């Protein structure tokens, strides 16, 4: 009973964490007016999450490896303080900022726990559990973005903040009830193995691959609308990205577990990247609403499952004692690349052709790194020899 409770509590906590991140994003102007502050200041609330993830992803991974239960509950507790705490003073921007910082600090401890928690709960179903955790991550963000406007219209900041408060409260309650079921790993083993994380070439490669993939997807969500203005299609940008995300969630629901059971992680990466590259090459020379919706749906369906597949790679081919550190390192490499490319993309949004050519170049670069990945069979053989 306690393991299902732990899984449910963690899913709810991850969902709440992601919802807290973008709670105010759909109604930034309204929130700024109600709080008596600038639109930019309200926007900065969401910026705290990627900023603190970049700063804390590696330290949080190391701490999770040192004392997994303690730091997992730490991340969940901060998420609860962020979600429920906002209800104490919804009229103060600075109080909301403090609560947002709680959530931003807690998020890396949750996301870097995907692999070690799944391994500790049921190693034989690790890929499936990581996929479920990833789904909760995506769904939390989507819920806040889609429901935000209606929640605000129904009851202002109180209704807007209430779902994350209730869900984070339920999440921490379930996790506190069941956390004792999680086994620990020796800290001595962690200290002995941590240096090997930085020496593993495959972690560098999958970190770069994840960074390039996240950069391509985040760029679509952020810069597609202004890029499409040159061809008069800016009005469909939001719907096209939404379709891509929905298709991606469908892919996340069943692709990673099958790929894991087939031992086809490297083959999957090397197969989907050329397909996505072709789609963007076509969009570089011919953009229409039909092609945009169809191609972004295909790209989302194939790209979003790459995250849980990469997390499962860490779980399968790296020692249990450093799962958190390895996930944190991959997160650090990927986030640094994706943030840099987000800024670089602004030089190409003056036209749809230039923008899709830029995304094509990103995908082609990812193809080169995919060729550097060792095959699953090679890593399996190495593990057997060890």
PDB file of C-alpha atoms in Angstrom, residues 130-378:
ATOM      1  CA  UNK A 130      10.083   7.344 -15.443  1.00  0.00           C
ATOM      2  CA  UNK A 131       7.583   7.783 -18.291  1.00  0.00           C
ATOM      3  CA  UNK A 132       4.757   8.278 -15.781  1.00  0.00           C
ATOM      4  CA  UNK A 133       6.815  10.813 -13.823  1.00  0.00           C
ATOM      5  CA  UNK A 134       7.638  12.627 -17.065  1.00  0.00           C
ATOM      6  CA  UNK A 135       3.954  12.715 -17.982  1.00  0.00           C
ATOM      7  CA  UNK A 136       3.129  14.342 -14.650  1.00  0.00           C
ATOM      8  CA  UNK A 137       5.837  16.930 -15.335  1.00  0.00           C
ATOM      9  CA  UNK A 138       4.404  17.844 -18.734  1.00  0.00           C
ATOM     10  CA  UNK A 139       0.780  17.703 -17.578  1.00  0.00           C
ATOM     11  CA  UNK A 140       1.417  20.077 -14.677  1.00  0.00           C
ATOM     12  CA  UNK A 141       2.725  22.706 -17.064  1.00  0.00           C
ATOM     13  CA  UNK A 142      -0.050  22.168 -19.595  1.00  0.00           C
ATOM     14  CA  UNK A 143      -2.771  22.300 -16.933  1.00  0.00           C
ATOM     15  CA  UNK A 144      -1.556  25.671 -15.640  1.00  0.00           C
ATOM     16  CA  UNK A 145      -1.257  27.147 -19.122  1.00  0.00           C
ATOM     17  CA  UNK A 146      -4.626  25.892 -20.366  1.00  0.00           C
ATOM     18  CA  UNK A 147      -6.727  26.360 -17.218  1.00  0.00           C
ATOM     19  CA  UNK A 148      -5.114  29.588 -16.008  1.00  0.00           C
ATOM     20  CA  UNK A 149      -7.366  32.037 -17.840  1.00  0.00           C
ATOM     21  CA  UNK A 150     -10.601  30.324 -16.800  1.00  0.00           C
ATOM     22  CA  UNK A 151      -9.482  29.919 -13.197  1.00  0.00           C
ATOM     23  CA  UNK A 152      -8.592  33.600 -12.988  1.00  0.00           C
ATOM     24  CA  UNK A 153     -11.909  34.632 -14.483  1.00  0.00           C
ATOM     25  CA  UNK A 154     -13.766  32.411 -12.009  1.00  0.00           C
ATOM     26  CA  UNK A 155     -12.097  33.649  -8.834  1.00  0.00           C
ATOM     27  CA  UNK A 156      -9.036  35.809  -9.374  1.00  0.00           C
ATOM     28  CA  UNK A 157      -5.686  34.982  -7.783  1.00  0.00           C
ATOM     29  CA  UNK A 158      -7.299  32.735  -5.158  1.00  0.00           C
ATOM     30  CA  UNK A 159      -8.806  30.342  -7.712  1.00  0.00           C
ATOM     31  CA  UNK A 160      -5.676  30.579  -9.851  1.00  0.00           C
ATOM     32  CA  UNK A 161      -3.471  29.459  -6.958  1.00  0.00           C
ATOM     33  CA  UNK A 162      -5.823  26.942  -5.333  1.00  0.00           C
ATOM     34  CA  UNK A 163      -5.199  23.818  -7.521  1.00  0.00           C
ATOM     35  CA  UNK A 164      -1.427  23.834  -6.938  1.00  0.00           C
ATOM     36  CA  UNK A 165      -1.995  24.396  -3.220  1.00  0.00           C
ATOM     37  CA  UNK A 166      -4.360  21.442  -2.886  1.00  0.00           C
ATOM     38  CA  UNK A 167      -2.315  19.110  -5.080  1.00  0.00           C
ATOM     39  CA  UNK A 168       1.007  19.935  -3.387  1.00  0.00           C
ATOM     40  CA  UNK A 169      -0.627  19.377   0.025  1.00  0.00           C
ATOM     41  CA  UNK A 170      -1.931  15.968  -1.022  1.00  0.00           C
ATOM     42  CA  UNK A 171       1.464  15.132  -2.534  1.00  0.00           C
ATOM     43  CA  UNK A 172       3.538  15.895   0.559  1.00  0.00           C
ATOM     44  CA  UNK A 173       1.034  14.085   2.806  1.00  0.00           C
ATOM     45  CA  UNK A 174       1.253  10.887   0.759  1.00  0.00           C
ATOM     46  CA  UNK A 175       5.039  11.085   0.532  1.00  0.00           C
ATOM     47  CA  UNK A 176       5.511  11.598   4.269  1.00  0.00           C
ATOM     48  CA  UNK A 177       3.238   8.619   4.891  1.00  0.00           C
ATOM     49  CA  UNK A 178       5.186   6.318   2.572  1.00  0.00           C
ATOM     50  CA  UNK A 179       8.789   7.589   2.363  1.00  0.00           C
ATOM     51  CA  UNK A 180      10.010   4.952   4.836  1.00  0.00           C
ATOM     52  CA  UNK A 181       9.574   2.276   2.146  1.00  0.00           C
ATOM     53  CA  UNK A 182      12.464   3.712   0.076  1.00  0.00           C
ATOM     54  CA  UNK A 183      15.853   2.018   0.615  1.00  0.00           C
ATOM     55  CA  UNK A 184      19.041   4.069   0.887  1.00  0.00           C
ATOM     56  CA  UNK A 185      22.375   3.655  -0.899  1.00  0.00           C
ATOM     57  CA  UNK A 186      25.681   3.861   0.952  1.00  0.00           C
ATOM     58  CA  UNK A 187      27.192   7.339   1.021  1.00  0.00           C
ATOM     59  CA  UNK A 188      30.684   5.813   0.873  1.00  0.00           C
ATOM     60  CA  UNK A 189      29.804   4.224  -2.442  1.00  0.00           C
ATOM     61  CA  UNK A 190      28.592   7.596  -3.688  1.00  0.00           C
ATOM     62  CA  UNK A 191      31.785   9.405  -2.807  1.00  0.00           C
ATOM     63  CA  UNK A 192      33.843   6.661  -4.416  1.00  0.00           C
ATOM     64  CA  UNK A 193      31.837   6.733  -7.643  1.00  0.00           C
ATOM     65  CA  UNK A 194      30.999  10.414  -8.095  1.00  0.00           C
ATOM     66  CA  UNK A 195      34.165  11.308 -10.009  1.00  0.00           C
ATOM     67  CA  UNK A 196      33.313   8.652 -12.592  1.00  0.00           C
ATOM     68  CA  UNK A 197      30.194  10.607 -13.580  1.00  0.00           C
ATOM     69  CA  UNK A 198      32.327  13.355 -15.123  1.00  0.00           C
ATOM     70  CA  UNK A 199      34.485  10.798 -16.925  1.00  0.00           C
ATOM     71  CA  UNK A 200      31.641   8.957 -18.622  1.00  0.00           C
ATOM     72  CA  UNK A 201      31.563   9.982 -22.262  1.00  0.00           C
ATOM     73  CA  UNK A 202      27.997   8.740 -22.763  1.00  0.00           C
ATOM     74  CA  UNK A 203      26.708  11.208 -20.132  1.00  0.00           C
ATOM     75  CA  UNK A 204      28.274  14.112 -22.010  1.00  0.00           C
ATOM     76  CA  UNK A 205      26.737  12.890 -25.267  1.00  0.00           C
ATOM     77  CA  UNK A 206      23.214  12.340 -23.929  1.00  0.00           C
ATOM     78  CA  UNK A 207      23.428  15.673 -22.084  1.00  0.00           C
ATOM     79  CA  UNK A 208      24.271  17.441 -25.340  1.00  0.00           C
ATOM     80  CA  UNK A 209      21.576  15.494 -27.204  1.00  0.00           C
ATOM     81  CA  UNK A 210      18.980  16.401 -24.590  1.00  0.00           C
ATOM     82  CA  UNK A 211      20.088  20.033 -24.675  1.00  0.00           C
ATOM     83  CA  UNK A 212      19.751  20.241 -28.459  1.00  0.00           C
ATOM     84  CA  UNK A 213      16.358  18.528 -28.354  1.00  0.00           C
ATOM     85  CA  UNK A 214      15.032  20.718 -25.555  1.00  0.00           C
ATOM     86  CA  UNK A 215      16.386  23.782 -27.361  1.00  0.00           C
ATOM     87  CA  UNK A 216      14.502  22.877 -30.534  1.00  0.00           C
ATOM     88  CA  UNK A 217      11.255  22.233 -28.666  1.00  0.00           C
ATOM     89  CA  UNK A 218      11.511  25.258 -26.367  1.00  0.00           C
ATOM     90  CA  UNK A 219      12.292  27.438 -29.358  1.00  0.00           C
ATOM     91  CA  UNK A 220       9.077  26.308 -31.011  1.00  0.00           C
ATOM     92  CA  UNK A 221       7.104  27.203 -27.906  1.00  0.00           C
ATOM     93  CA  UNK A 222       8.819  30.571 -27.493  1.00  0.00           C
ATOM     94  CA  UNK A 223       9.681  31.976 -30.915  1.00  0.00           C
ATOM     95  CA  UNK A 224       7.376  30.275 -33.431  1.00  0.00           C
ATOM     96  CA  UNK A 225       4.762  33.041 -33.372  1.00  0.00           C
ATOM     97  CA  UNK A 226       7.082  35.937 -34.328  1.00  0.00           C
ATOM     98  CA  UNK A 227       8.889  33.755 -36.884  1.00  0.00           C
ATOM     99  CA  UNK A 228       5.615  32.899 -38.647  1.00  0.00           C
ATOM    100  CA  UNK A 229       4.674  36.566 -38.933  1.00  0.00           C
ATOM    101  CA  UNK A 230       6.683  36.801 -42.162  1.00  0.00           C
ATOM    102  CA  UNK A 231       4.326  34.299 -43.832  1.00  0.00           C
ATOM    103  CA  UNK A 232       1.115  35.505 -42.191  1.00  0.00           C
ATOM    104  CA  UNK A 233       0.616  32.379 -40.062  1.00  0.00           C
ATOM    105  CA  UNK A 234       1.405  33.804 -36.623  1.00  0.00           C
ATOM    106  CA  UNK A 235      -2.201  33.281 -35.555  1.00  0.00           C
ATOM    107  CA  UNK A 236      -1.875  29.476 -35.565  1.00  0.00           C
ATOM    108  CA  UNK A 237       1.458  29.252 -33.730  1.00  0.00           C
ATOM    109  CA  UNK A 238      -0.075  28.582 -30.310  1.00  0.00           C
ATOM    110  CA  UNK A 239      -2.443  25.899 -31.612  1.00  0.00           C
ATOM    111  CA  UNK A 240       0.349  24.205 -33.576  1.00  0.00           C
ATOM    112  CA  UNK A 241       2.576  24.018 -30.488  1.00  0.00           C
ATOM    113  CA  UNK A 242      -0.365  22.718 -28.420  1.00  0.00           C
ATOM    114  CA  UNK A 243      -0.958  19.929 -30.956  1.00  0.00           C
ATOM    115  CA  UNK A 244       2.746  19.100 -30.849  1.00  0.00           C
ATOM    116  CA  UNK A 245       2.687  18.830 -27.045  1.00  0.00           C
ATOM    117  CA  UNK A 246      -0.448  16.666 -27.030  1.00  0.00           C
ATOM    118  CA  UNK A 247       1.108  14.341 -29.613  1.00  0.00           C
ATOM    119  CA  UNK A 248       4.262  14.258 -27.491  1.00  0.00           C
ATOM    120  CA  UNK A 249       2.315  13.230 -24.408  1.00  0.00           C
ATOM    121  CA  UNK A 250       0.808  10.349 -26.362  1.00  0.00           C
ATOM    122  CA  UNK A 251       4.324   9.307 -27.344  1.00  0.00           C
ATOM    123  CA  UNK A 252       5.590   9.556 -23.768  1.00  0.00           C
ATOM    124  CA  UNK A 253       2.734   7.314 -22.601  1.00  0.00           C
ATOM    125  CA  UNK A 254       3.935   4.228 -24.455  1.00  0.00           C
ATOM    126  CA  UNK A 255       7.162   4.709 -26.454  1.00  0.00           C
ATOM    127  CA  UNK A 256       9.868   4.796 -23.704  1.00  0.00           C
ATOM    128  CA  UNK A 257       8.838   1.548 -22.013  1.00  0.00           C
ATOM    129  CA  UNK A 258       8.791  -0.310 -25.343  1.00  0.00           C
ATOM    130  CA  UNK A 259      12.157   1.128 -26.365  1.00  0.00           C
ATOM    131  CA  UNK A 260      13.635   0.086 -23.014  1.00  0.00           C
ATOM    132  CA  UNK A 261      12.354  -3.485 -23.308  1.00  0.00           C
ATOM    133  CA  UNK A 262      13.720  -3.694 -26.862  1.00  0.00           C
ATOM    134  CA  UNK A 263      17.120  -2.335 -25.750  1.00  0.00           C
ATOM    135  CA  UNK A 264      16.818   0.161 -28.603  1.00  0.00           C
ATOM    136  CA  UNK A 265      17.612   3.503 -26.982  1.00  0.00           C
ATOM    137  CA  UNK A 266      20.477   4.385 -29.318  1.00  0.00           C
ATOM    138  CA  UNK A 267      18.613   3.075 -32.375  1.00  0.00           C
ATOM    139  CA  UNK A 268      15.628   5.222 -31.431  1.00  0.00           C
ATOM    140  CA  UNK A 269      17.728   8.382 -31.249  1.00  0.00           C
ATOM    141  CA  UNK A 270      19.502   7.665 -34.514  1.00  0.00           C
ATOM    142  CA  UNK A 271      16.176   6.950 -36.239  1.00  0.00           C
ATOM    143  CA  UNK A 272      14.023   9.863 -35.109  1.00  0.00           C
ATOM    144  CA  UNK A 273      16.584  12.653 -35.515  1.00  0.00           C
ATOM    145  CA  UNK A 274      16.946  12.310 -39.325  1.00  0.00           C
ATOM    146  CA  UNK A 275      13.140  12.122 -39.633  1.00  0.00           C
ATOM    147  CA  UNK A 276      12.718  15.367 -37.685  1.00  0.00           C
ATOM    148  CA  UNK A 277      15.532  16.987 -39.673  1.00  0.00           C
ATOM    149  CA  UNK A 278      13.714  16.210 -42.938  1.00  0.00           C
ATOM    150  CA  UNK A 279      10.507  17.753 -41.560  1.00  0.00           C
ATOM    151  CA  UNK A 280      12.271  20.996 -40.684  1.00  0.00           C
ATOM    152  CA  UNK A 281      14.111  21.089 -44.016  1.00  0.00           C
ATOM    153  CA  UNK A 282      10.740  20.928 -45.782  1.00  0.00           C
ATOM    154  CA  UNK A 283       9.350  23.694 -43.555  1.00  0.00           C
ATOM    155  CA  UNK A 284      12.404  25.817 -44.390  1.00  0.00           C
ATOM    156  CA  UNK A 285      11.327  25.943 -48.022  1.00  0.00           C
ATOM    157  CA  UNK A 286       7.550  25.557 -47.737  1.00  0.00           C
ATOM    158  CA  UNK A 287       5.403  26.626 -44.801  1.00  0.00           C
ATOM    159  CA  UNK A 288       1.648  26.108 -44.757  1.00  0.00           C
ATOM    160  CA  UNK A 289      -0.861  25.572 -41.969  1.00  0.00           C
ATOM    161  CA  UNK A 290      -1.372  21.916 -42.928  1.00  0.00           C
ATOM    162  CA  UNK A 291       2.348  21.141 -43.031  1.00  0.00           C
ATOM    163  CA  UNK A 292       2.936  23.025 -39.805  1.00  0.00           C
ATOM    164  CA  UNK A 293       0.289  21.158 -37.824  1.00  0.00           C
ATOM    165  CA  UNK A 294       1.208  17.765 -39.297  1.00  0.00           C
ATOM    166  CA  UNK A 295       4.975  18.123 -38.974  1.00  0.00           C
ATOM    167  CA  UNK A 296       4.959  19.604 -35.465  1.00  0.00           C
ATOM    168  CA  UNK A 297       2.626  16.817 -34.322  1.00  0.00           C
ATOM    169  CA  UNK A 298       5.061  14.218 -35.675  1.00  0.00           C
ATOM    170  CA  UNK A 299       8.046  16.031 -34.174  1.00  0.00           C
ATOM    171  CA  UNK A 300       6.362  16.271 -30.764  1.00  0.00           C
ATOM    172  CA  UNK A 301       5.320  12.615 -30.847  1.00  0.00           C
ATOM    173  CA  UNK A 302       8.919  11.578 -31.482  1.00  0.00           C
ATOM    174  CA  UNK A 303      10.834  14.192 -29.465  1.00  0.00           C
ATOM    175  CA  UNK A 304       9.100  14.306 -26.084  1.00  0.00           C
ATOM    176  CA  UNK A 305       9.680  10.589 -25.352  1.00  0.00           C
ATOM    177  CA  UNK A 306      13.417  11.237 -25.692  1.00  0.00           C
ATOM    178  CA  UNK A 307      13.507  12.733 -22.166  1.00  0.00           C
ATOM    179  CA  UNK A 308      12.312   9.623 -20.297  1.00  0.00           C
ATOM    180  CA  UNK A 309      14.390   7.446 -22.638  1.00  0.00           C
ATOM    181  CA  UNK A 310      17.513   9.406 -21.679  1.00  0.00           C
ATOM    182  CA  UNK A 311      16.582   9.198 -17.993  1.00  0.00           C
ATOM    183  CA  UNK A 312      16.120   5.437 -18.393  1.00  0.00           C
ATOM    184  CA  UNK A 313      19.569   5.295 -20.042  1.00  0.00           C
ATOM    185  CA  UNK A 314      21.034   6.673 -16.807  1.00  0.00           C
ATOM    186  CA  UNK A 315      19.094   4.143 -14.755  1.00  0.00           C
ATOM    187  CA  UNK A 316      20.175   1.182 -16.876  1.00  0.00           C
ATOM    188  CA  UNK A 317      23.822   1.935 -17.586  1.00  0.00           C
ATOM    189  CA  UNK A 318      24.985   3.757 -14.460  1.00  0.00           C
ATOM    190  CA  UNK A 319      25.469   2.708 -10.856  1.00  0.00           C
ATOM    191  CA  UNK A 320      22.511   3.169  -8.512  1.00  0.00           C
ATOM    192  CA  UNK A 321      24.706   5.145  -6.143  1.00  0.00           C
ATOM    193  CA  UNK A 322      25.160   7.972  -8.653  1.00  0.00           C
ATOM    194  CA  UNK A 323      21.796   8.089 -10.410  1.00  0.00           C
ATOM    195  CA  UNK A 324      20.996  11.485  -8.915  1.00  0.00           C
ATOM    196  CA  UNK A 325      24.423  12.916  -9.739  1.00  0.00           C
ATOM    197  CA  UNK A 326      24.289  11.563 -13.293  1.00  0.00           C
ATOM    198  CA  UNK A 327      20.809  13.003 -13.843  1.00  0.00           C
ATOM    199  CA  UNK A 328      21.953  16.314 -12.393  1.00  0.00           C
ATOM    200  CA  UNK A 329      25.012  16.416 -14.653  1.00  0.00           C
ATOM    201  CA  UNK A 330      22.955  15.630 -17.761  1.00  0.00           C
ATOM    202  CA  UNK A 331      20.490  18.311 -16.670  1.00  0.00           C
ATOM    203  CA  UNK A 332      23.284  20.854 -16.262  1.00  0.00           C
ATOM    204  CA  UNK A 333      24.776  20.181 -19.700  1.00  0.00           C
ATOM    205  CA  UNK A 334      21.397  20.132 -21.434  1.00  0.00           C
ATOM    206  CA  UNK A 335      20.050  23.258 -19.754  1.00  0.00           C
ATOM    207  CA  UNK A 336      23.210  25.273 -20.489  1.00  0.00           C
ATOM    208  CA  UNK A 337      22.933  24.378 -24.186  1.00  0.00           C
ATOM    209  CA  UNK A 338      19.193  24.983 -24.428  1.00  0.00           C
ATOM    210  CA  UNK A 339      19.385  28.397 -22.733  1.00  0.00           C
ATOM    211  CA  UNK A 340      22.251  29.494 -24.996  1.00  0.00           C
ATOM    212  CA  UNK A 341      20.349  28.433 -28.121  1.00  0.00           C
ATOM    213  CA  UNK A 342      17.180  30.169 -26.899  1.00  0.00           C
ATOM    214  CA  UNK A 343      19.059  33.462 -26.967  1.00  0.00           C
ATOM    215  CA  UNK A 344      20.781  32.667 -30.267  1.00  0.00           C
ATOM    216  CA  UNK A 345      17.424  31.955 -31.930  1.00  0.00           C
ATOM    217  CA  UNK A 346      16.395  35.614 -31.655  1.00  0.00           C
ATOM    218  CA  UNK A 347      18.753  36.366 -34.558  1.00  0.00           C
ATOM    219  CA  UNK A 348      16.681  34.149 -36.874  1.00  0.00           C
ATOM    220  CA  UNK A 349      13.042  34.972 -36.079  1.00  0.00           C
ATOM    221  CA  UNK A 350      12.873  37.719 -38.698  1.00  0.00           C
ATOM    222  CA  UNK A 351      11.588  35.142 -41.203  1.00  0.00           C
ATOM    223  CA  UNK A 352      10.084  31.657 -41.146  1.00  0.00           C
ATOM    224  CA  UNK A 353      12.703  30.381 -43.591  1.00  0.00           C
ATOM    225  CA  UNK A 354      15.630  31.580 -41.473  1.00  0.00           C
ATOM    226  CA  UNK A 355      13.993  30.261 -38.308  1.00  0.00           C
ATOM    227  CA  UNK A 356      13.376  26.738 -39.609  1.00  0.00           C
ATOM    228  CA  UNK A 357      16.857  26.699 -41.154  1.00  0.00           C
ATOM    229  CA  UNK A 358      18.219  27.458 -37.671  1.00  0.00           C
ATOM    230  CA  UNK A 359      16.175  24.621 -36.147  1.00  0.00           C
ATOM    231  CA  UNK A 360      17.341  22.299 -38.924  1.00  0.00           C
ATOM    232  CA  UNK A 361      20.954  23.120 -38.073  1.00  0.00           C
ATOM    233  CA  UNK A 362      20.265  22.309 -34.409  1.00  0.00           C
ATOM    234  CA  UNK A 363      18.732  18.947 -35.344  1.00  0.00           C
ATOM    235  CA  UNK A 364      21.578  18.101 -37.740  1.00  0.00           C
ATOM    236  CA  UNK A 365      24.060  18.830 -34.956  1.00  0.00           C
ATOM    237  CA  UNK A 366      22.092  16.461 -32.737  1.00  0.00           C
ATOM    238  CA  UNK A 367      22.418  13.809 -35.462  1.00  0.00           C
ATOM    239  CA  UNK A 368      26.206  14.028 -35.256  1.00  0.00           C
ATOM    240  CA  UNK A 369      26.156  13.459 -31.516  1.00  0.00           C
ATOM    241  CA  UNK A 370      23.658  10.598 -31.860  1.00  0.00           C
ATOM    242  CA  UNK A 371      26.256   8.814 -33.987  1.00  0.00           C
ATOM    243  CA  UNK A 372      28.676   9.052 -31.038  1.00  0.00           C
ATOM    244  CA  UNK A 373      26.324   7.177 -28.727  1.00  0.00           C
ATOM    245  CA  UNK A 374      27.405   3.634 -27.912  1.00  0.00           C
ATOM    246  CA  UNK A 375      24.844   1.004 -28.802  1.00  0.00           C
ATOM    247  CA  UNK A 376      22.767  -0.510 -26.022  1.00  0.00           C
ATOM    248  CA  UNK A 377      24.303  -3.890 -26.740  1.00  0.00           C
ATOM    249  CA  UNK A 378      27.842  -2.542 -26.241  1.00  0.00           C
TER     250      UNK A 378
END
